[in-house]
Amino acid sequence: MANDVKPRVRVPKTASAGEAIVLKTLISHEMESGLRRDSDGNIIPRKIINHFTCTFNGEVVIDVALEPAISTNPYFEFEAVVPESGTFNFTWTDDDGSVYEASEEITVG
Amino acid sequence: MKITRRSAMMLGAGFAAASLLPALPLYASVEEVEARIAEFTGGETPGEGGITLTTPEIAENGNTVPVSVSAPGAVSIMLLATGNPNPDVGTFNFGPLAASQSATTRIRLASTQDVVAIAKMSDGSFVQARNEVKVTIGGCGG
């Protein structure tokens, strides 16, 4: 399933310095909780994204530890301030060690 | 089939035996939730106020329940779902570039239960908020 994982982020293209901007992120991932059973009664192994971070020019905006109780296709909405133009980097870490990444530029003017 | 006293007894015994099977726990115990809170706060009792937890009053689908939490001045916020098999939901840690200590996400709820948010403030104190969410269809599979 790992190749189906598609991160999507929404970042404004421009902002003024010090302004609070809203960031929205969504990533397609089944977030298998490890509690469900398949039709044969076997437990489906847990496979979730367990960590999400958002950084701007290397500085942390938010860092989230995820548990199986986060819904399928984890969605996050939060606010950031941007002191200068730069790049937002978003990373999602899977239980199997894969890291999914996305980045967006923003211009401060 | 006529229900005799004997068959009723057998049925009862069967249910009792089934309930004793080492099945997955259906929900976290109160002690477990208390333990998670104590782990996060280091044993301190969280205060009230200064934290806003926004949840729907009734969630038709427990698989995706939108939850917002906001605690101005918080360093991190932990969310717990007291009625889930595993009460942990997630922990948000806010960095220096976070404009507000707030976040929105979607969570799974197994049944009608309380959702608890505990924020660690920058001065080291803790505050919590607790909301009940009524769930029509549970979100933890079976």
mmCIF file of C-alpha atoms in Angstrom, chain B residues 25-106:
data_model
loop_
_atom_site.group_PDB
_atom_site.id
_atom_site.type_symbol
_atom_site.label_atom_id
_atom_site.label_comp_id
_atom_site.label_asym_id
_atom_site.label_seq_id
_atom_site.Cartn_x
_atom_site.Cartn_y
_atom_site.Cartn_z
ATOM 1 C CA PRO B 25 -10.075 -5.394 25.691
ATOM 2 C CA LEU B 26 -13.023 -3.442 24.347
ATOM 3 C CA TYR B 27 -12.218 -0.247 26.159
ATOM 4 C CA ALA B 28 -9.510 1.162 28.344
ATOM 5 C CA SER B 29 -10.015 1.062 32.078
ATOM 6 C CA VAL B 30 -10.299 4.227 34.116
ATOM 7 C CA GLU B 31 -6.998 3.365 35.794
ATOM 8 C CA GLU B 32 -5.292 3.141 32.429
ATOM 9 C CA VAL B 33 -6.554 6.578 31.451
ATOM 10 C CA GLU B 34 -5.468 7.995 34.822
ATOM 11 C CA ALA B 35 -2.056 6.388 34.326
ATOM 12 C CA ARG B 36 -1.655 8.034 30.907
ATOM 13 C CA ILE B 37 -2.572 11.400 32.372
ATOM 14 C CA ALA B 38 -0.155 10.930 35.272
ATOM 15 C CA GLU B 39 2.587 9.899 32.847
ATOM 16 C CA PHE B 40 2.075 13.083 30.838
ATOM 17 C CA THR B 41 1.782 15.446 33.797
ATOM 18 C CA GLY B 42 4.343 13.742 36.000
ATOM 19 C CA GLY B 43 1.717 13.096 38.667
ATOM 20 C CA GLU B 44 0.435 16.655 38.842
ATOM 21 C CA THR B 45 -3.328 17.185 38.793
ATOM 22 C CA PRO B 46 -4.272 19.267 35.763
ATOM 23 C CA GLY B 47 -6.245 22.451 36.372
ATOM 24 C CA GLU B 48 -9.208 23.800 34.467
ATOM 25 C CA GLY B 49 -9.494 26.640 31.966
ATOM 26 C CA GLY B 50 -7.127 27.977 29.358
ATOM 27 C CA ILE B 51 -7.829 25.102 27.012
ATOM 28 C CA THR B 52 -10.622 24.717 24.493
ATOM 29 C CA LEU B 53 -11.593 21.349 23.131
ATOM 30 C CA THR B 54 -14.098 21.392 20.287
ATOM 31 C CA THR B 55 -15.857 18.149 19.484
ATOM 32 C CA PRO B 56 -19.208 17.358 17.901
ATOM 33 C CA GLU B 57 -21.928 16.569 20.416
ATOM 34 C CA ILE B 58 -23.054 13.625 18.322
ATOM 35 C CA ALA B 59 -20.771 11.820 15.893
ATOM 36 C CA GLU B 60 -22.674 9.655 13.445
ATOM 37 C CA ASN B 61 -19.566 7.867 12.298
ATOM 38 C CA GLY B 62 -16.950 6.987 14.895
ATOM 39 C CA ASN B 63 -14.357 6.446 12.178
ATOM 40 C CA THR B 64 -13.793 10.138 11.583
ATOM 41 C CA VAL B 65 -14.687 12.509 14.357
ATOM 42 C CA PRO B 66 -13.374 16.040 13.832
ATOM 43 C CA VAL B 67 -11.621 17.356 16.929
ATOM 44 C CA SER B 68 -10.058 20.768 17.506
ATOM 45 C CA VAL B 69 -8.000 21.738 20.474
ATOM 46 C CA SER B 70 -6.568 25.087 21.385
ATOM 47 C CA ALA B 71 -4.531 26.088 24.417
ATOM 48 C CA PRO B 72 -2.762 29.442 24.122
ATOM 49 C CA GLY B 73 0.672 29.216 25.703
ATOM 50 C CA ALA B 74 0.872 25.441 25.582
ATOM 51 C CA VAL B 75 4.037 23.545 24.772
ATOM 52 C CA SER B 76 2.255 20.325 23.972
ATOM 53 C CA ILE B 77 -1.255 18.944 24.017
ATOM 54 C CA MET B 78 -2.166 15.306 24.504
ATOM 55 C CA LEU B 79 -5.494 13.887 23.381
ATOM 56 C CA LEU B 80 -7.053 10.827 24.994
ATOM 57 C CA ALA B 81 -10.171 8.881 24.080
ATOM 58 C CA THR B 82 -11.242 7.313 27.350
ATOM 59 C CA GLY B 83 -13.521 4.696 25.784
ATOM 60 C CA ASN B 84 -11.194 3.329 23.116
ATOM 61 C CA PRO B 85 -9.320 0.014 23.419
ATOM 62 C CA ASN B 86 -6.158 2.104 23.619
ATOM 63 C CA PRO B 87 -6.825 5.563 25.066
ATOM 64 C CA ASP B 88 -3.938 7.305 23.276
ATOM 65 C CA VAL B 89 -4.947 9.461 20.335
ATOM 66 C CA GLY B 90 -1.965 11.661 19.757
ATOM 67 C CA THR B 91 0.316 14.324 21.157
ATOM 68 C CA PHE B 92 0.893 17.677 19.505
ATOM 69 C CA ASN B 93 4.175 19.437 20.259
ATOM 70 C CA PHE B 94 4.315 23.055 19.172
ATOM 71 C CA GLY B 95 7.525 24.568 17.873
ATOM 72 C CA PRO B 96 8.712 28.190 17.906
ATOM 73 C CA LEU B 97 7.010 28.946 14.571
ATOM 74 C CA ALA B 98 3.536 27.807 15.563
ATOM 75 C CA ALA B 99 1.279 30.869 15.331
ATOM 76 C CA SER B 100 -1.202 29.466 17.800
ATOM 77 C CA GLN B 101 -1.160 26.414 19.999
ATOM 78 C CA SER B 102 -4.108 24.882 18.250
ATOM 79 C CA ALA B 103 -4.682 21.997 15.895
ATOM 80 C CA THR B 104 -7.513 20.178 14.195
ATOM 81 C CA THR B 105 -7.562 16.525 13.237
ATOM 82 C CA ARG B 106 -9.931 13.606 12.828
#
